[in-house]
PDB file of C-alpha atoms in Angstrom:
ATOM      1  CA  MET A  72      14.048 -69.357  36.524  1.00  0.00           C
ATOM      2  CA  ASN A  73      16.995 -66.854  37.828  1.00  0.00           C
ATOM      3  CA  LYS A  74      19.092 -67.741  34.747  1.00  0.00           C
ATOM      4  CA  SER A  75      16.272 -66.485  32.507  1.00  0.00           C
ATOM      5  CA  LEU A  76      15.437 -63.147  34.635  1.00  0.00           C
ATOM      6  CA  ILE A  77      19.693 -62.413  34.479  1.00  0.00           C
ATOM      7  CA  ILE A  78      19.149 -62.572  30.384  1.00  0.00           C
ATOM      8  CA  LEU A  79      16.191 -60.446  30.866  1.00  0.00           C
ATOM      9  CA  LEU A  80      18.097 -57.526  33.032  1.00  0.00           C
ATOM     10  CA  SER A  81      21.165 -57.695  30.855  1.00  0.00           C
ATOM     11  CA  PHE A  82      19.032 -57.130  27.553  1.00  0.00           C
ATOM     12  CA  LEU A  83      17.063 -54.124  29.572  1.00  0.00           C
ATOM     13  CA  LEU A  84      20.370 -52.699  30.553  1.00  0.00           C
ATOM     14  CA  PHE A  85      22.032 -53.192  27.024  1.00  0.00           C
ATOM     15  CA  THR A  86      18.881 -51.570  25.435  1.00  0.00           C
ATOM     16  CA  VAL A  87      18.953 -48.706  27.901  1.00  0.00           C
ATOM     17  CA  ALA A  88      23.084 -47.965  27.373  1.00  0.00           C
ATOM     18  CA  CYS A  89      22.503 -48.165  23.469  1.00  0.00           C
ATOM     19  CA  SER A  90      19.590 -45.362  23.584  1.00  0.00           C
ATOM     20  CA  ASN A  91      21.701 -43.076  25.612  1.00  0.00           C
ATOM     21  CA  LYS A  92      24.528 -43.365  22.889  1.00  0.00           C
ATOM     22  CA  GLU A  93      21.778 -42.612  20.229  1.00  0.00           C
ATOM     23  CA  VAL A  94      20.538 -39.018  22.640  1.00  0.00           C
ATOM     24  CA  LYS A  95      24.299 -38.004  22.930  1.00  0.00           C
ATOM     25  CA  ILE A  96      25.439 -38.377  19.912  1.00  0.00           C
ATOM     26  CA  PRO A  97      23.191 -36.096  17.943  1.00  0.00           C
ATOM     27  CA  LYS A  98      23.454 -33.100  20.736  1.00  0.00           C
ATOM     28  CA  ILE A  99      27.343 -33.065  19.761  1.00  0.00           C
ATOM     29  CA  LYS A 100      26.559 -32.955  15.789  1.00  0.00           C
ATOM     30  CA  GLU A 101      23.614 -30.689  16.504  1.00  0.00           C
ATOM     31  CA  THR A 102      26.127 -28.328  18.736  1.00  0.00           C
ATOM     32  CA  LYS A 103      28.423 -28.549  15.901  1.00  0.00           C
ATOM     33  CA  GLN A 104      26.101 -27.595  13.091  1.00  0.00           C
ATOM     34  CA  ASP A 105      24.958 -25.052  15.038  1.00  0.00           C
ATOM     35  CA  GLN A 106      28.476 -23.156  15.662  1.00  0.00           C
ATOM     36  CA  GLU A 107      29.306 -23.771  11.704  1.00  0.00           C
ATOM     37  CA  MET A 108      25.648 -22.240  10.850  1.00  0.00           C
ATOM     38  CA  ILE A 109      26.671 -19.294  12.998  1.00  0.00           C
ATOM     39  CA  ARG A 110      29.931 -19.073  11.539  1.00  0.00           C
ATOM     40  CA  SER A 111      28.106 -19.074   7.701  1.00  0.00           C
ATOM     41  CA  TYR A 112      25.637 -16.805   8.793  1.00  0.00           C
ATOM     42  CA  LYS A 113      28.529 -14.487   9.961  1.00  0.00           C
ATOM     43  CA  ASP A 114      30.413 -14.401   7.026  1.00  0.00           C
ATOM     44  CA  ALA A 115      27.393 -13.729   5.283  1.00  0.00           C
ATOM     45  CA  TYR A 116      26.386 -10.828   7.343  1.00  0.00           C
ATOM     46  CA  ASP A 117      30.005  -9.227   7.097  1.00  0.00           C
ATOM     47  CA  SER A 118      29.619  -9.153   3.169  1.00  0.00           C
ATOM     48  CA  LEU A 119      26.654  -7.027   3.579  1.00  0.00           C
ATOM     49  CA  GLU A 120      28.105  -4.769   5.964  1.00  0.00           C
ATOM     50  CA  ARG A 121      31.269  -4.427   3.884  1.00  0.00           C
ATOM     51  CA  GLY A 122      28.737  -2.887   1.203  1.00  0.00           C
ATOM     52  CA  ASP A 123      28.134  -5.912  -1.292  1.00  0.00           C
ATOM     53  CA  PRO A 124      24.625  -7.136  -0.657  1.00  0.00           C
ATOM     54  CA  TYR A 125      24.575  -9.303  -4.198  1.00  0.00           C
ATOM     55  CA  PHE A 126      27.472 -11.497  -2.662  1.00  0.00           C
ATOM     56  CA  ALA A 127      25.802 -11.802   0.699  1.00  0.00           C
ATOM     57  CA  ALA A 128      22.593 -12.729  -0.300  1.00  0.00           C
ATOM     58  CA  LYS A 129      24.568 -15.592  -1.908  1.00  0.00           C
ATOM     59  CA  LYS A 130      26.226 -16.502   1.046  1.00  0.00           C
ATOM     60  CA  PHE A 131      22.859 -16.154   2.924  1.00  0.00           C
ATOM     61  CA  LEU A 132      21.417 -18.767   0.774  1.00  0.00           C
ATOM     62  CA  GLU A 133      24.237 -21.059   0.863  1.00  0.00           C
ATOM     63  CA  ALA A 134      24.208 -21.349   4.784  1.00  0.00           C
ATOM     64  CA  GLU A 135      20.074 -21.852   4.562  1.00  0.00           C
ATOM     65  CA  LEU A 136      21.010 -24.677   2.092  1.00  0.00           C
ATOM     66  CA  LEU A 137      23.750 -26.403   3.992  1.00  0.00           C
ATOM     67  CA  TYR A 138      21.588 -26.235   7.276  1.00  0.00           C
ATOM     68  CA  PRO A 139      18.150 -26.108   6.497  1.00  0.00           C
ATOM     69  CA  GLN A 140      17.142 -27.706  10.001  1.00  0.00           C
ATOM     70  CA  SER A 141      19.018 -25.121  11.778  1.00  0.00           C
ATOM     71  CA  GLU A 142      17.421 -22.054  13.319  1.00  0.00           C
ATOM     72  CA  TRP A 143      19.195 -20.019  11.606  1.00  0.00           C
ATOM     73  CA  ALA A 144      17.808 -21.135   8.627  1.00  0.00           C
ATOM     74  CA  PRO A 145      15.011 -19.185   8.305  1.00  0.00           C
ATOM     75  CA  ARG A 146      17.292 -15.957   9.298  1.00  0.00           C
ATOM     76  CA  SER A 147      19.148 -16.701   6.542  1.00  0.00           C
ATOM     77  CA  ALA A 148      16.834 -16.951   3.913  1.00  0.00           C
ATOM     78  CA  LEU A 149      14.999 -13.689   4.989  1.00  0.00           C
ATOM     79  CA  MET A 150      18.434 -11.921   4.969  1.00  0.00           C
ATOM     80  CA  ALA A 151      19.157 -13.231   1.665  1.00  0.00           C
ATOM     81  CA  SER A 152      15.857 -11.420   0.621  1.00  0.00           C
ATOM     82  CA  TYR A 153      17.071  -8.031   2.009  1.00  0.00           C
ATOM     83  CA  SER A 154      20.491  -8.023   0.923  1.00  0.00           C
ATOM     84  CA  TYR A 155      18.487  -8.678  -2.792  1.00  0.00           C
ATOM     85  CA  TYR A 156      16.236  -5.635  -1.970  1.00  0.00           C
ATOM     86  CA  LEU A 157      19.403  -3.538  -1.170  1.00  0.00           C
ATOM     87  CA  GLN A 158      20.738  -3.818  -4.496  1.00  0.00           C
ATOM     88  CA  ASN A 159      17.362  -3.135  -6.221  1.00  0.00           C
ATOM     89  CA  TYR A 160      16.707  -6.689  -7.522  1.00  0.00           C
ATOM     90  CA  TYR A 161      13.275  -6.586  -6.479  1.00  0.00           C
ATOM     91  CA  ALA A 162      12.447  -9.608  -8.652  1.00  0.00           C
ATOM     92  CA  GLU A 163      14.999 -11.774  -6.657  1.00  0.00           C
ATOM     93  CA  ALA A 164      13.586 -10.461  -3.206  1.00  0.00           C
ATOM     94  CA  LEU A 165       9.789 -11.081  -4.184  1.00  0.00           C
ATOM     95  CA  LEU A 166      11.018 -14.642  -5.517  1.00  0.00           C
ATOM     96  CA  ASN A 167      12.850 -15.446  -2.288  1.00  0.00           C
ATOM     97  CA  LEU A 168      10.029 -14.148   0.095  1.00  0.00           C
ATOM     98  CA  GLU A 169       7.482 -16.095  -1.016  1.00  0.00           C
ATOM     99  CA  ARG A 170       9.358 -19.064  -1.056  1.00  0.00           C
ATOM    100  CA  TYR A 171      10.154 -18.060   2.628  1.00  0.00           C
ATOM    101  CA  ILE A 172       6.882 -17.515   3.471  1.00  0.00           C
ATOM    102  CA  LYS A 173       5.873 -20.672   2.184  1.00  0.00           C
ATOM    103  CA  THR A 174       8.682 -22.939   3.725  1.00  0.00           C
ATOM    104  CA  TYR A 175       8.581 -20.737   7.511  1.00  0.00           C
ATOM    105  CA  PRO A 176       5.206 -20.007   7.588  1.00  0.00           C
ATOM    106  CA  SER A 177       5.340 -19.942  11.440  1.00  0.00           C
ATOM    107  CA  HIS A 178       8.735 -17.721  11.705  1.00  0.00           C
ATOM    108  CA  LYS A 179       8.694 -14.927  14.342  1.00  0.00           C
ATOM    109  CA  SER A 180       9.710 -12.833  11.369  1.00  0.00           C
ATOM    110  CA  ILE A 181       6.969 -13.342   8.741  1.00  0.00           C
ATOM    111  CA  ALA A 182       5.361  -9.942   9.546  1.00  0.00           C
ATOM    112  CA  TYR A 183       8.434  -8.781   8.204  1.00  0.00           C
ATOM    113  CA  ALA A 184       8.555 -10.642   5.344  1.00  0.00           C
ATOM    114  CA  HIS A 185       5.089  -9.793   4.220  1.00  0.00           C
ATOM    115  CA  TYR A 186       6.260  -5.829   4.905  1.00  0.00           C
ATOM    116  CA  LEU A 187       9.513  -6.362   2.833  1.00  0.00           C
ATOM    117  CA  ILE A 188       7.206  -7.567  -0.038  1.00  0.00           C
ATOM    118  CA  ALA A 189       4.923  -4.632  -0.133  1.00  0.00           C
ATOM    119  CA  MET A 190       8.149  -2.211  -0.072  1.00  0.00           C
ATOM    120  CA  CYS A 191       9.557  -4.009  -3.171  1.00  0.00           C
ATOM    121  CA  TYR A 192       6.406  -3.242  -4.811  1.00  0.00           C
ATOM    122  CA  TYR A 193       6.881   0.350  -3.616  1.00  0.00           C
ATOM    123  CA  GLU A 194      10.083   0.974  -4.808  1.00  0.00           C
ATOM    124  CA  SER A 195       9.381  -0.566  -7.878  1.00  0.00           C
ATOM    125  CA  ILE A 196       7.127   2.151  -9.249  1.00  0.00           C
ATOM    126  CA  GLU A 197       8.804   3.558 -12.220  1.00  0.00           C
ATOM    127  CA  ASP A 198       6.160   5.507 -13.983  1.00  0.00           C
ATOM    128  CA  GLU A 199       2.451   5.717 -12.074  1.00  0.00           C
ATOM    129  CA  LYS A 200       1.085   7.321 -14.298  1.00  0.00           C
ATOM    130  CA  ARG A 201       1.181   4.429 -17.042  1.00  0.00           C
ATOM    131  CA  ASP A 202       1.431   1.187 -14.682  1.00  0.00           C
ATOM    132  CA  SER A 203      -0.685   1.070 -11.492  1.00  0.00           C
ATOM    133  CA  ALA A 204       0.245  -2.489 -11.301  1.00  0.00           C
ATOM    134  CA  PRO A 205       2.824  -1.958  -8.405  1.00  0.00           C
ATOM    135  CA  LEU A 206       0.838   0.781  -6.647  1.00  0.00           C
ATOM    136  CA  ILE A 207      -1.929  -1.652  -6.205  1.00  0.00           C
ATOM    137  CA  LYS A 208      -0.059  -4.895  -5.482  1.00  0.00           C
ATOM    138  CA  ALA A 209       2.149  -2.518  -2.697  1.00  0.00           C
ATOM    139  CA  LYS A 210      -1.551  -0.983  -1.178  1.00  0.00           C
ATOM    140  CA  ASP A 211      -2.969  -4.132  -0.816  1.00  0.00           C
ATOM    141  CA  LYS A 212       0.360  -5.665   0.731  1.00  0.00           C
ATOM    142  CA  PHE A 213       0.120  -2.711   3.068  1.00  0.00           C
ATOM    143  CA  GLU A 214      -3.463  -3.380   3.957  1.00  0.00           C
ATOM    144  CA  PHE A 215      -2.472  -6.904   4.632  1.00  0.00           C
ATOM    145  CA  ILE A 216       0.012  -6.267   7.153  1.00  0.00           C
ATOM    146  CA  ILE A 217      -2.336  -3.451   8.840  1.00  0.00           C
ATOM    147  CA  ASN A 218      -5.120  -5.926   9.344  1.00  0.00           C
ATOM    148  CA  ASN A 219      -3.398  -9.125  10.231  1.00  0.00           C
ATOM    149  CA  TYR A 220      -0.452  -7.527  12.498  1.00  0.00           C
ATOM    150  CA  PRO A 221      -1.785  -4.500  13.769  1.00  0.00           C
ATOM    151  CA  SER A 222       0.057  -4.198  16.575  1.00  0.00           C
ATOM    152  CA  SER A 223       3.691  -5.091  14.927  1.00  0.00           C
ATOM    153  CA  ASP A 224       6.363  -2.164  14.145  1.00  0.00           C
ATOM    154  CA  PHE A 225       5.344  -2.373  10.497  1.00  0.00           C
ATOM    155  CA  ALA A 226       1.623  -1.335  10.992  1.00  0.00           C
ATOM    156  CA  ILE A 227       2.153   2.543  11.473  1.00  0.00           C
ATOM    157  CA  ASP A 228       4.233   2.809   8.313  1.00  0.00           C
ATOM    158  CA  SER A 229       1.796   0.541   6.530  1.00  0.00           C
ATOM    159  CA  LYS A 230      -0.800   2.963   7.147  1.00  0.00           C
ATOM    160  CA  PHE A 231       1.594   5.929   6.223  1.00  0.00           C
ATOM    161  CA  LYS A 232       2.416   4.363   2.965  1.00  0.00           C
ATOM    162  CA  LYS A 233      -0.691   3.188   2.224  1.00  0.00           C
ATOM    163  CA  ALA A 234      -2.324   6.690   2.444  1.00  0.00           C
ATOM    164  CA  LEU A 235       0.252   7.804  -0.121  1.00  0.00           C
ATOM    165  CA  ILE A 236      -0.344   5.125  -2.475  1.00  0.00           C
ATOM    166  CA  GLU A 237      -3.829   6.443  -2.217  1.00  0.00           C
ATOM    167  CA  ASP A 238      -3.791   9.915  -2.945  1.00  0.00           C
ATOM    168  CA  ILE A 239      -1.615   8.811  -6.365  1.00  0.00           C
ATOM    169  CA  LEU A 240      -4.064   6.066  -7.010  1.00  0.00           C
ATOM    170  CA  ALA A 241      -7.010   9.147  -6.754  1.00  0.00           C
ATOM    171  CA  SER A 242      -5.094  11.795  -8.349  1.00  0.00           C
ATOM    172  CA  LYS A 243      -4.920   9.804 -11.455  1.00  0.00           C
ATOM    173  CA  GLU A 244      -8.817   8.801 -11.253  1.00  0.00           C
ATOM    174  CA  MET A 245      -9.380  12.924 -10.988  1.00  0.00           C
ATOM    175  CA  TYR A 246      -6.943  13.220 -14.302  1.00  0.00           C
ATOM    176  CA  LEU A 247      -8.831  10.584 -16.108  1.00  0.00           C
ATOM    177  CA  GLY A 248     -12.204  11.990 -15.091  1.00  0.00           C
ATOM    178  CA  LYS A 249     -10.956  15.410 -16.654  1.00  0.00           C
ATOM    179  CA  HIS A 250      -9.975  13.675 -19.407  1.00  0.00           C
ATOM    180  CA  TYR A 251     -13.238  12.369 -20.015  1.00  0.00           C
ATOM    181  CA  ILE A 252     -14.905  15.594 -19.412  1.00  0.00           C
ATOM    182  CA  LYS A 253     -12.980  17.906 -22.280  1.00  0.00           C
ATOM    183  CA  LYS A 254     -14.445  14.746 -24.761  1.00  0.00           C
ATOM    184  CA  GLY A 255     -17.759  15.329 -23.240  1.00  0.00           C
ATOM    185  CA  LYS A 256     -17.848  11.430 -22.112  1.00  0.00           C
ATOM    186  CA  TRP A 257     -20.236  12.290 -19.238  1.00  0.00           C
ATOM    187  CA  ILE A 258     -20.740   8.737 -18.005  1.00  0.00           C
ATOM    188  CA  ALA A 259     -16.992   8.017 -18.049  1.00  0.00           C
ATOM    189  CA  ALA A 260     -15.676  10.700 -16.338  1.00  0.00           C
ATOM    190  CA  THR A 261     -19.050  10.312 -13.480  1.00  0.00           C
ATOM    191  CA  ASN A 262     -17.656   6.692 -13.154  1.00  0.00           C
ATOM    192  CA  ARG A 263     -14.117   7.766 -12.262  1.00  0.00           C
ATOM    193  CA  TYR A 264     -15.213  10.779  -9.650  1.00  0.00           C
ATOM    194  CA  LYS A 265     -17.649   8.387  -8.296  1.00  0.00           C
ATOM    195  CA  TYR A 266     -14.711   5.645  -7.963  1.00  0.00           C
ATOM    196  CA  VAL A 267     -12.759   8.165  -6.398  1.00  0.00           C
ATOM    197  CA  ILE A 268     -15.653   8.660  -3.538  1.00  0.00           C
ATOM    198  CA  GLU A 269     -15.998   5.132  -2.698  1.00  0.00           C
ATOM    199  CA  GLU A 270     -12.477   4.017  -2.951  1.00  0.00           C
ATOM    200  CA  TYR A 271     -10.635   6.882  -1.662  1.00  0.00           C
ATOM    201  CA  ASN A 272     -12.755   8.688   0.465  1.00  0.00           C
ATOM    202  CA  ASP A 273      -9.800   9.362   2.903  1.00  0.00           C
ATOM    203  CA  THR A 274      -7.839  11.665   0.538  1.00  0.00           C
ATOM    204  CA  ILE A 275      -7.904  15.114  -0.232  1.00  0.00           C
ATOM    205  CA  PHE A 276      -9.526  14.528  -3.570  1.00  0.00           C
ATOM    206  CA  VAL A 277     -12.707  13.636  -2.847  1.00  0.00           C
ATOM    207  CA  GLU A 278     -14.196  17.506  -2.194  1.00  0.00           C
ATOM    208  CA  GLU A 279     -13.182  18.095  -5.445  1.00  0.00           C
ATOM    209  CA  ALA A 280     -15.008  14.444  -6.971  1.00  0.00           C
ATOM    210  CA  LEU A 281     -17.991  15.598  -5.368  1.00  0.00           C
ATOM    211  CA  HIS A 282     -17.903  19.019  -6.868  1.00  0.00           C
ATOM    212  CA  ARG A 283     -17.364  17.606 -10.351  1.00  0.00           C
ATOM    213  CA  LEU A 284     -20.498  15.470  -9.904  1.00  0.00           C
ATOM    214  CA  VAL A 285     -22.869  18.276  -9.068  1.00  0.00           C
ATOM    215  CA  GLU A 286     -21.250  20.016 -12.064  1.00  0.00           C
ATOM    216  CA  ILE A 287     -21.704  17.395 -14.388  1.00  0.00           C
ATOM    217  CA  TYR A 288     -25.461  16.771 -13.073  1.00  0.00           C
ATOM    218  CA  TYR A 289     -26.120  20.029 -13.474  1.00  0.00           C
ATOM    219  CA  LYS A 290     -24.848  20.377 -17.022  1.00  0.00           C
ATOM    220  CA  LEU A 291     -26.777  17.518 -17.998  1.00  0.00           C
ATOM    221  CA  GLY A 292     -29.819  18.868 -16.478  1.00  0.00           C
ATOM    222  CA  LEU A 293     -30.108  15.993 -13.684  1.00  0.00           C
ATOM    223  CA  ILE A 294     -30.644  19.040 -11.264  1.00  0.00           C
ATOM    224  CA  GLU A 295     -31.932  16.597  -8.489  1.00  0.00           C
ATOM    225  CA  GLU A 296     -28.889  14.091  -8.992  1.00  0.00           C
ATOM    226  CA  SER A 297     -26.525  17.563  -8.967  1.00  0.00           C
ATOM    227  CA  LYS A 298     -28.181  18.467  -5.643  1.00  0.00           C
ATOM    228  CA  LYS A 299     -27.916  15.492  -4.249  1.00  0.00           C
ATOM    229  CA  TYR A 300     -23.648  15.175  -4.111  1.00  0.00           C
ATOM    230  CA  ALA A 301     -23.970  19.178  -3.484  1.00  0.00           C
ATOM    231  CA  ASN A 302     -25.867  18.395  -0.133  1.00  0.00           C
ATOM    232  CA  VAL A 303     -23.324  15.647   0.779  1.00  0.00           C
ATOM    233  CA  LEU A 304     -20.448  18.591   0.170  1.00  0.00           C
ATOM    234  CA  GLY A 305     -22.043  20.833   1.965  1.00  0.00           C
ATOM    235  CA  TYR A 306     -22.574  18.415   4.924  1.00  0.00           C
ATOM    236  CA  ASN A 307     -18.922  17.402   4.854  1.00  0.00           C
ATOM    237  CA  TYR A 308     -16.887  20.510   3.865  1.00  0.00           C
ATOM    238  CA  LEU A 309     -19.161  23.478   4.496  1.00  0.00           C
ATOM    239  CA  SER A 310     -16.632  26.029   4.760  1.00  0.00           C
ATOM    240  CA  GLY A 311     -14.146  24.760   1.592  1.00  0.00           C
ATOM    241  CA  GLU A 312     -13.526  25.954  -1.563  1.00  0.00           C
ATOM    242  CA  TRP A 313     -14.989  23.371  -3.474  1.00  0.00           C
ATOM    243  CA  TYR A 314     -18.596  23.668  -2.097  1.00  0.00           C
ATOM    244  CA  LYS A 315     -18.558  27.252  -2.868  1.00  0.00           C
ATOM    245  CA  LYS A 316     -17.827  26.566  -6.026  1.00  0.00           C
ATOM    246  CA  SER A 317     -21.168  24.216  -6.249  1.00  0.00           C
ATOM    247  CA  TYR A 318     -23.058  26.860  -4.616  1.00  0.00           C
ATOM    248  CA  LYS A 319     -22.120  29.643  -7.075  1.00  0.00           C
ATOM    249  CA  ILE A 320     -23.795  26.648  -9.908  1.00  0.00           C
ATOM    250  CA  PHE A 321     -27.234  26.967  -7.958  1.00  0.00           C
ATOM    251  CA  ASN A 322     -27.035  30.260  -8.003  1.00  0.00           C
ATOM    252  CA  GLN A 323     -25.898  31.134 -11.110  1.00  0.00           C
ATOM    253  CA  ASP A 324     -29.210  31.743 -12.936  1.00  0.00           C
ATOM    254  CA  TYR A 325     -30.208  34.320  -9.591  1.00  0.00           C
ATOM    255  CA  SER A 326     -26.881  36.642 -10.012  1.00  0.00           C
ATOM    256  CA  LEU A 327     -27.286  36.323 -14.161  1.00  0.00           C
ATOM    257  CA  LYS A 328     -31.179  38.029 -13.693  1.00  0.00           C
ATOM    258  CA  THR A 329     -29.736  39.857 -10.972  1.00  0.00           C
ATOM    259  CA  ARG A 330     -26.927  41.571 -13.045  1.00  0.00           C
ATOM    260  CA  LYS A 331     -29.071  42.192 -15.678  1.00  0.00           C
ATOM    261  CA  LYS A 332     -31.813  44.034 -13.411  1.00  0.00           C
ATOM    262  CA  ILE A 333     -28.564  45.968 -12.091  1.00  0.00           C
ATOM    263  CA  LYS A 334     -27.577  47.236 -15.910  1.00  0.00           C
ATOM    264  CA  LYS A 335     -31.424  47.922 -16.720  1.00  0.00           C
ATOM    265  CA  ASP A 336     -31.518  50.074 -13.649  1.00  0.00           C
ATOM    266  CA  LYS A 337     -28.364  51.729 -14.120  1.00  0.00           C
ATOM    267  CA  LYS A 338     -29.910  52.175 -17.694  1.00  0.00           C
ATOM    268  CA  SER A 339     -32.990  53.977 -16.719  1.00  0.00           C
ATOM    269  CA  VAL A 340     -31.291  56.397 -14.083  1.00  0.00           C
ATOM    270  CA  LEU A 341     -28.925  57.376 -16.795  1.00  0.00           C
ATOM    271  CA  ASN A 342     -31.922  57.793 -19.245  1.00  0.00           C
ATOM    272  CA  LYS A 343     -33.457  60.050 -16.755  1.00  0.00           C
ATOM    273  CA  PHE A 344     -30.086  62.075 -15.947  1.00  0.00           C
ATOM    274  CA  LYS A 345     -29.816  63.167 -19.104  1.00  0.00           C
ATOM    275  CA  LYS A 346     -33.597  64.252 -19.638  1.00  0.00           C
ATOM    276  CA  LEU A 347     -32.385  66.670 -17.141  1.00  0.00           C
ATOM    277  CA  PHE A 348     -30.108  68.526 -19.600  1.00  0.00           C
ATOM    278  CA  ASN A 349     -32.768  68.431 -22.481  1.00  0.00           C
TER     279      ASN A 349
END
């Protein structure tokens, strides 16, 4: 019995000793790996500092691939995307950022990744008059940041850039509305102006859009519909120039009659004056 107990104790001690060795060895390797990872990350960062973002992106990606389990791996992936962004390689940056979000969804810099995606779309706007896709994608992503990361450092700038984008998009709708008016396409024109009021109600173009609707409906003989938009315009922009123009539309008949009456009165006075010399 004593012999069996001695064997059991010896086995347990041997197991514990082995387990201790197994725990210590990975710690040594992990420390060495972290040092190598930091060195690789620093080399990539130095390349970025020297003004070679394309080479830096390549080195950051290499560092991530060599040490995917390190805490520096997500940083490297994000910095690679930033390096592409600096080089204006927006397609490469976007592709890598989407991969980063899927691979490291819980990383602390995830908000910055979304912001950088928005900036890639924002910076790739070349001709907003012809291609609205980058504008809309940037706007949607800025909205995502505002709604999901309202307390982040990127939310304030996202609000500012979203407002700029909405001004551009609203101006496009106004331009198209005027184009349809010239062509006599009244329904298409009203749809554009209504869209500005509904979707871009914080822009400077809402006031004019309301006036244009007053103008179109009055011209079509839909007086009640015209008055409805005139009331909205007056309630919100009573002292504005566009309300004054809308006000003149409803008083143009009165003004025309008044002018005719004045001319008639002047003519009768002139006739009476002529009679004095006859």
